[in-house]
Short mmCIF file of C-alpha atoms and ligand atoms in Angstrom, two decimals:
data_model
loop_
_atom_site.label_atom_id
_atom_site.label_comp_id
_atom_site.label_asym_id
_atom_site.label_seq_id
_atom_site.Cartn_x
_atom_site.Cartn_y
_atom_site.Cartn_z
CA UNK A 1312 91.13 123.93 132.21
CA UNK A 1313 91.31 127.74 131.99
CA UNK A 1314 92.40 129.18 128.64
CA UNK A 1315 95.66 131.11 129.25
CA UNK A 1316 95.39 134.92 129.01
CA UNK A 1317 97.84 135.16 126.09
CA UNK A 1318 95.49 132.97 124.00
CA UNK A 1319 92.39 134.95 124.92
CA UNK A 1320 93.97 138.30 124.14
CA UNK A 1321 96.97 137.72 121.89
CA UNK A 1322 99.39 140.65 122.08
CA UNK A 1323 102.18 139.61 119.78
CA UNK A 1324 100.17 138.06 116.95
CA UNK A 1325 102.34 138.36 113.89
CA UNK A 1326 101.10 138.12 110.33
CA UNK A 1327 103.82 136.75 108.05
CA UNK A 1328 102.00 137.72 104.89
CA UNK A 1329 98.77 139.41 103.98
CA UNK A 1330 96.85 136.11 103.74
CA UNK A 1331 98.41 134.48 106.76
CA UNK A 1332 96.14 133.65 109.64
CA UNK A 1333 97.16 134.48 113.20
CA UNK A 1334 95.94 133.85 116.71
CA UNK A 1335 93.81 137.00 116.69
CA UNK A 1336 91.66 135.45 113.94
CA UNK A 1337 90.27 132.91 116.43
CA UNK A 1338 88.56 133.05 119.80
CA UNK A 1339 89.90 130.26 121.96
CA UNK A 1340 87.15 128.63 124.07
CA UNK A 1341 88.46 125.66 126.02
CA UNK A 1342 91.19 123.06 126.23
CA UNK A 1343 90.11 119.72 124.73
CA UNK A 1344 93.25 117.62 124.88
CA UNK A 1345 96.92 117.37 125.53
CA UNK A 1346 99.62 115.52 123.62
CA UNK A 1347 103.25 114.99 124.58
CA UNK A 1348 104.28 118.24 122.89
CA UNK A 1349 101.07 120.09 122.28
CA UNK A 1350 97.82 121.34 123.73
CA UNK A 1351 94.62 121.31 121.69
CA UNK A 1352 91.86 123.90 122.15
CA UNK A 1353 88.37 124.32 120.78
CA UNK A 1354 88.37 127.69 119.01
CA UNK A 1355 86.08 129.64 116.69
CA UNK A 1356 86.90 131.50 113.51
CA UNK A 1357 85.91 135.16 113.99
CA UNK A 1358 85.37 135.74 110.26
CA UNK A 1359 83.27 135.45 108.22
CA UNK A 1360 80.43 136.35 110.58
CA UNK A 1361 77.96 134.13 108.69
CA UNK A 1362 80.25 131.04 108.92
CA UNK A 1363 77.99 128.03 109.53
CA UNK A 1364 80.83 125.89 110.81
CA UNK A 1365 83.17 128.19 112.75
CA UNK A 1366 84.50 125.57 115.21
CA UNK A 1367 88.10 124.50 114.77
CA UNK A 1368 90.66 122.62 116.81
CA UNK A 1369 93.67 124.79 117.52
CA UNK A 1370 96.73 122.65 118.18
CA UNK A 1371 99.53 124.62 119.80
CA UNK A 1372 103.04 123.18 119.86
CA UNK A 1373 105.66 124.94 121.96
CA UNK A 1374 108.81 125.47 119.88
CA UNK A 1375 110.99 125.06 122.97
CA UNK A 1376 109.64 121.55 123.59
CA UNK A 1377 109.80 120.57 119.94
CA UNK A 1378 113.47 121.48 119.70
CA UNK A 1379 114.36 119.93 123.04
CA UNK A 1380 112.71 116.65 122.11
CA UNK A 1381 113.99 116.56 118.52
CA UNK A 1382 110.46 116.66 117.15
CA UNK A 1383 111.17 119.00 114.22
CA UNK A 1384 111.00 116.27 111.52
CA UNK A 1385 107.74 114.99 113.01
CA UNK A 1386 106.14 118.40 112.94
CA UNK A 1387 107.31 118.96 109.35
CA UNK A 1388 105.93 115.63 108.26
CA UNK A 1389 102.59 116.27 109.91
CA UNK A 1390 102.32 119.64 108.24
CA UNK A 1391 103.42 118.41 104.80
CA UNK A 1392 101.15 115.36 104.80
CA UNK A 1393 98.13 117.29 106.09
CA UNK A 1394 98.71 120.15 103.68
CA UNK A 1395 98.71 117.71 100.74
CA UNK A 1396 95.63 115.84 101.97
CA UNK A 1397 93.78 119.08 102.72
CA UNK A 1398 94.07 120.45 99.19
CA UNK A 1399 90.59 120.73 97.74
CA UNK A 1400 91.26 118.10 95.07
CA UNK A 1401 92.60 115.63 97.68
CA UNK A 1402 90.05 116.18 100.42
CA UNK A 1403 88.53 113.10 102.04
CA UNK A 1404 85.77 113.20 104.68
CA UNK A 1405 87.53 110.51 106.71
CA UNK A 1406 90.74 112.49 107.17
CA UNK A 1407 91.20 115.55 109.36
CA UNK A 1408 91.42 118.80 107.37
CA UNK A 1409 94.22 121.26 108.05
CA UNK A 1410 92.79 124.76 107.52
CA UNK A 1411 95.87 126.85 108.31
CA UNK A 1412 99.20 126.93 110.07
CA UNK A 1413 100.99 129.93 111.56
CA UNK A 1414 103.56 130.68 114.20
CA UNK A 1415 104.79 133.26 116.65
CA UNK A 1416 108.05 133.44 118.54
CA UNK A 1417 107.00 130.73 121.03
CA UNK A 1418 104.61 128.40 119.29
CA UNK A 1419 103.52 126.67 116.11
CA UNK A 1420 99.79 126.60 115.47
CA UNK A 1421 97.78 124.04 113.49
CA UNK A 1422 94.16 124.98 112.75
CA UNK A 1423 92.35 121.67 112.26
CA UNK A 1424 88.88 120.32 111.68
CA UNK A 1425 87.25 119.91 115.10
CA UNK A 1426 86.15 116.53 116.46
CA UNK A 1427 83.47 117.10 119.07
CA UNK A 1428 83.56 113.61 120.62
CA UNK A 1429 87.33 113.11 120.87
CA UNK A 1430 89.08 109.88 120.01
CA UNK A 1431 87.43 106.56 119.19
CA UNK A 1432 89.56 104.54 121.61
CA UNK A 1433 88.30 106.51 124.61
CA UNK A 1434 84.72 106.21 123.35
CA UNK A 1435 85.17 102.46 122.83
CA UNK A 1436 86.29 102.07 126.43
CA UNK A 1437 83.02 103.64 127.55
CA UNK A 1438 80.89 101.07 125.66
CA UNK A 1439 79.47 97.95 127.36
CA UNK A 1440 82.39 95.46 127.69
CA UNK A 1441 84.69 98.21 126.30
CA UNK A 1442 84.21 97.06 122.71
CA UNK A 1443 81.97 97.62 119.69
CA UNK A 1444 79.34 95.29 118.29
CA UNK A 1445 80.01 93.73 114.88
CA UNK A 1446 77.96 96.25 112.89
CA UNK A 1447 79.65 99.27 114.51
CA UNK A 1448 83.09 97.65 114.15
CA UNK A 1449 82.36 97.09 110.47
CA UNK A 1450 81.27 100.72 110.04
CA UNK A 1451 84.40 102.16 111.65
CA UNK A 1452 86.72 99.69 109.92
CA UNK A 1453 85.19 100.46 106.51
CA UNK A 1454 85.70 104.19 107.05
CA UNK A 1455 89.26 103.68 108.26
CA UNK A 1456 90.01 101.52 105.22
CA UNK A 1457 88.62 104.16 102.89
CA UNK A 1458 90.84 106.82 104.49
CA UNK A 1459 93.91 104.58 104.26
CA UNK A 1460 93.24 103.73 100.64
CA UNK A 1461 93.00 107.44 99.93
CA UNK A 1462 96.31 108.42 101.55
CA UNK A 1463 98.07 105.45 99.92
CA UNK A 1464 96.90 106.70 96.53
CA UNK A 1465 98.46 110.05 97.44
CA UNK A 1466 101.74 108.27 98.23
CA UNK A 1467 101.53 108.57 102.01
CA UNK A 1468 101.88 105.80 104.61
CA UNK A 1469 100.43 106.76 107.99
CA UNK A 1470 102.57 104.41 110.14
CA UNK A 1471 100.65 105.08 113.35
CA UNK A 1472 97.19 103.69 112.64
CA UNK A 1473 95.30 103.00 115.87
CA UNK A 1474 91.92 103.71 117.43
CA UNK A 1475 93.43 106.65 119.38
CA UNK A 1476 94.15 108.36 116.06
CA UNK A 1477 90.54 108.21 114.90
CA UNK A 1478 88.54 111.24 115.99
CA UNK A 1479 84.75 111.42 116.14
CA UNK A 1480 83.00 114.46 114.65
CA UNK A 1481 79.73 116.00 115.81
CA UNK A 1482 77.79 113.91 113.26
CA UNK A 1483 79.36 110.68 114.57
CA UNK A 1484 81.62 110.18 111.54
CA UNK A 1485 85.29 109.47 112.09
CA UNK A 1486 88.43 111.02 110.72
CA UNK A 1487 92.02 109.81 110.73
CA UNK A 1488 94.51 112.16 112.38
CA UNK A 1489 98.10 112.41 113.67
CA UNK A 1490 100.32 112.33 110.60
CA UNK A 1491 103.51 112.99 112.60
CA UNK A 1492 104.83 109.49 111.88
CA UNK A 1493 103.73 109.46 108.26
CA UNK A 1494 106.04 109.04 105.33
CA UNK A 1495 105.86 110.03 101.70
CA UNK A 1496 106.49 106.88 99.69
CA UNK A 1497 108.98 108.44 97.29
CA UNK A 1498 110.97 109.85 100.22
CA UNK A 1499 110.94 106.47 101.77
CA UNK A 1500 112.35 104.84 98.68
CA UNK A 1501 115.12 107.48 98.60
CA UNK A 1502 115.95 106.69 102.20
CA UNK A 1503 116.15 102.99 101.38
CA UNK A 1504 118.67 103.67 98.65
CA UNK A 1505 120.65 105.91 100.92
CA UNK A 1506 119.80 104.81 104.45
CA UNK A 1507 120.12 107.32 107.27
CA UNK A 1508 119.30 106.74 110.91
CA UNK A 1509 115.99 108.35 111.70
CA UNK A 1510 116.51 110.37 114.82
CA UNK A 1511 114.28 109.06 117.59
CA UNK A 1512 112.41 111.83 119.37
CA UNK A 1513 113.07 111.64 123.08
CA UNK A 1514 109.63 112.13 124.62
CA UNK A 1515 107.77 109.85 122.25
CA UNK A 1516 109.33 106.75 123.75
CA UNK A 1517 107.11 107.19 126.75
CA UNK A 1518 104.03 107.25 124.54
CA UNK A 1519 105.32 104.26 122.54
CA UNK A 1520 103.72 101.73 124.89
CA UNK A 1521 100.30 102.65 123.53
CA UNK A 1522 101.50 102.05 120.00
CA UNK A 1523 103.53 98.89 120.69
CA UNK A 1524 100.39 96.80 120.18
CA UNK A 1525 100.12 98.05 116.61
CA UNK A 1526 103.78 97.66 115.63
CA UNK A 1527 104.41 95.69 112.45
CA UNK A 1528 106.88 92.81 112.04
CA UNK A 1529 108.69 94.87 109.38
CA UNK A 1530 109.29 97.72 111.84
CA UNK A 1531 110.83 95.26 114.30
CA UNK A 1532 113.16 93.76 111.71
CA UNK A 1533 114.03 97.14 110.19
CA UNK A 1534 112.59 96.14 106.80
CA UNK A 1535 111.00 98.58 104.42
CA UNK A 1536 107.48 99.64 105.36
CA UNK A 1537 104.76 99.89 102.74
CA UNK A 1538 101.04 100.66 102.53
CA UNK A 1539 100.44 97.09 103.72
CA UNK A 1540 102.05 98.10 107.04
CA UNK A 1541 99.01 100.35 107.61
CA UNK A 1542 96.77 97.40 106.70
CA UNK A 1543 98.43 95.30 109.41
CA UNK A 1544 97.56 98.04 111.92
CA UNK A 1545 94.08 98.24 110.40
CA UNK A 1546 93.52 94.55 111.24
CA UNK A 1547 94.86 95.02 114.80
CA UNK A 1548 92.38 97.89 115.13
CA UNK A 1549 89.50 95.75 113.83
CA UNK A 1550 90.43 92.98 116.30
CA UNK A 1551 90.41 95.60 119.08
CA UNK A 1552 87.00 96.97 118.04
CA UNK A 1553 85.47 93.49 118.10
CA UNK A 1554 87.01 92.19 121.32
CA UNK A 1555 88.18 95.19 123.35
CA UNK A 1556 91.63 93.59 123.61
CA UNK A 1557 94.80 93.63 121.53
CA UNK A 1558 95.75 90.53 119.53
CA UNK A 1559 99.38 90.86 120.64
CA UNK A 1560 99.59 91.59 124.35
CA UNK A 1561 101.92 90.58 127.13
CA UNK A 1562 103.61 91.73 130.32
CA UNK A 1563 106.21 93.94 128.66
CA UNK A 1564 106.86 95.77 125.44
CA UNK A 1565 109.65 93.28 124.69
CA UNK A 1566 107.28 90.31 125.00
CA UNK A 1567 104.65 92.07 122.87
CA UNK A 1568 107.29 92.51 120.17
CA UNK A 1569 108.31 88.83 120.44
CA UNK A 1570 104.69 87.84 119.89
CA UNK A 1571 104.41 90.15 116.88
CA UNK A 1572 107.59 88.74 115.35
CA UNK A 1573 106.30 85.19 115.83
CA UNK A 1574 102.72 86.14 114.79
CA UNK A 1575 101.60 84.64 118.08
CA UNK A 1576 97.97 85.52 118.72
CA UNK A 1577 94.68 83.68 119.16
CA UNK A 1578 90.96 84.14 118.69
CA UNK A 1579 88.82 83.38 121.71
CA UNK A 1580 86.02 80.78 121.44
CA UNK A 1581 83.46 83.56 121.49
CA UNK A 1582 85.12 85.76 118.84
CA UNK A 1583 82.03 87.45 117.44
CA UNK A 1584 82.32 87.02 113.66
CA UNK A 1585 83.79 84.28 111.45
CA UNK A 1586 84.26 86.55 108.43
CA UNK A 1587 86.13 89.13 110.49
CA UNK A 1588 88.30 86.33 111.85
CA UNK A 1589 89.17 85.20 108.33
CA UNK A 1590 89.92 88.77 107.26
CA UNK A 1591 92.22 89.38 110.23
CA UNK A 1592 94.02 86.07 109.66
CA UNK A 1593 94.78 87.14 106.10
CA UNK A 1594 96.22 90.47 107.24
CA UNK A 1595 98.25 89.45 110.30
CA UNK A 1596 100.81 87.84 108.01
CA UNK A 1597 104.55 88.45 108.33
CA UNK A 1598 105.28 88.77 104.61
CA UNK A 1599 103.89 92.12 103.46
CA UNK A 1600 103.24 90.90 99.93
CA UNK A 1601 101.11 88.05 101.25
CA UNK A 1602 98.70 90.37 103.08
CA UNK A 1603 95.41 91.25 101.42
CA UNK A 1604 95.44 94.51 99.50
CA UNK A 1605 92.90 97.22 100.33
CA UNK A 1606 90.93 96.23 97.22
CA UNK A 1607 90.84 92.62 98.40
CA UNK A 1608 89.76 93.75 101.85
CA UNK A 1609 86.88 95.72 100.35
CA UNK A 1610 85.82 92.62 98.42
CA UNK A 1611 86.08 90.37 101.49
CA UNK A 1612 82.90 88.73 102.80
CA UNK A 1613 83.14 90.74 106.04
CA UNK A 1614 82.43 93.91 104.04
CA UNK A 1615 79.81 92.32 101.75
CA UNK A 1616 77.09 94.69 103.00
CA UNK A 1617 79.22 97.83 102.58
CA UNK A 1618 79.06 100.01 99.49
CA UNK A 1619 82.48 101.68 99.61
CA UNK A 1620 81.49 104.11 96.88
CA UNK A 1621 78.78 105.61 99.10
CA UNK A 1622 80.10 105.30 102.63
CA UNK A 1623 78.77 108.75 103.47
CA UNK A 1624 75.22 107.40 103.07
CA UNK A 1625 75.69 105.02 106.02
CA UNK A 1626 74.26 106.16 109.32
CA UNK A 1627 77.10 106.46 111.87
CA UNK A 1628 76.70 104.55 115.15
CA UNK A 1629 75.51 106.64 118.10
CA UNK A 1630 78.06 105.62 120.68
CA UNK A 1631 78.45 108.91 122.54
P1 ATP B 2006 101.05 112.48 121.42
O1 ATP B 2006 101.67 113.74 120.93
O2 ATP B 2006 101.43 112.17 122.82
O3 ATP B 2006 101.18 111.33 120.48
P2 ATP B 2006 98.47 113.16 120.44
O4 ATP B 2006 98.97 112.82 119.08
O5 ATP B 2006 97.13 112.62 120.84
O6 ATP B 2006 99.50 112.74 121.56
P3 ATP B 2006 97.62 115.82 119.88
O7 ATP B 2006 97.48 115.60 118.42
O8 ATP B 2006 98.22 117.10 120.34
O9 ATP B 2006 98.50 114.72 120.59
O10 ATP B 2006 96.20 115.67 120.54
C1 ATP B 2006 96.00 115.75 121.94
C2 ATP B 2006 94.55 115.44 122.24
O11 ATP B 2006 93.75 116.52 121.74
C3 ATP B 2006 94.00 114.20 121.56
O12 ATP B 2006 94.16 113.06 122.36
C4 ATP B 2006 92.53 114.54 121.36
O13 ATP B 2006 91.81 114.19 122.52
C5 ATP B 2006 92.54 116.04 121.21
N1 ATP B 2006 92.47 116.43 119.79
C6 ATP B 2006 93.46 116.36 118.88
N2 ATP B 2006 93.04 116.78 117.68
C7 ATP B 2006 91.75 117.13 117.83
C8 ATP B 2006 90.73 117.64 116.94
N3 ATP B 2006 90.99 117.85 115.65
N4 ATP B 2006 89.50 117.87 117.45
C9 ATP B 2006 89.24 117.63 118.75
N5 ATP B 2006 90.14 117.15 119.63
C10 ATP B 2006 91.37 116.89 119.18
#
């Protein structure tokens, strides 16, 4: 799609402070994706001239839409979580880096690490039988686990872990993105002591269908979520990688939720790996405390061949 004129030649770029970035600092090249409230472009940093890695993803959120759809808390959360994770001392190769944020009268701008190959779910659907082989599933799951362990140590729960939120970089490595639903653990505990209704954004309901498959039993019963909620979604994601289908699936969202509440799922006769099956069985457990911890997952037989200390040394699958 054509890049709008106001992005090519920004007229009203406004610097809020001397170090603040603005639209004029980037040349916008092409649209690469659209969310419910945002459009994402491939852009290039203009300075410094000798930048070896000038490509960035420029996510533009229209203020009008954000306000109308009550998305303000989501945008704040995304910015806060990404800003914390993107600090030099907290950086993790498996999590998208936020380079800068700025705004003008109409839009909020997130300058993010660029993922050349888009999201892993779309790539998975292009594979033979729309799934990954065991080795590739193991690779992606190990990298997802490492990213989750990292954010949990920083006190963040992602709460929207799914293959769509894993982006593939030009070197084939993945990074976790979309922190709009995330929660800082301490905040969460405060909310539990003093519960307030979280306002439901209006437009997101329509995109909820995609996420329904990953919903946790605790979300359905209104119980407190914890890092193990992300590990539930991790195991749903691993099941999806290995089979191309969701463990909890049915004709309607309501029936999917019933299945999740009753932990009603099966493994087909030809499920490709016994160790993965055992791992998933020990994570798709209603009681959060009874699920494996991330340390226990790393020590599980399914990941026997993986050295989690040196994940970056593994060659990423070439699936694109
Ligand atoms: P929704 O808001 O409906 O939940 P979303 O979270 O996918 O959707 P965005 O984060 O705006 O919305 O992303 C829209 C699309 O842009 C994504 O599906 C992806 O294809 C692309 N995209 C997002 N971030 C990046 C990135 N860092 N690099 C490359 N492409 C990206």
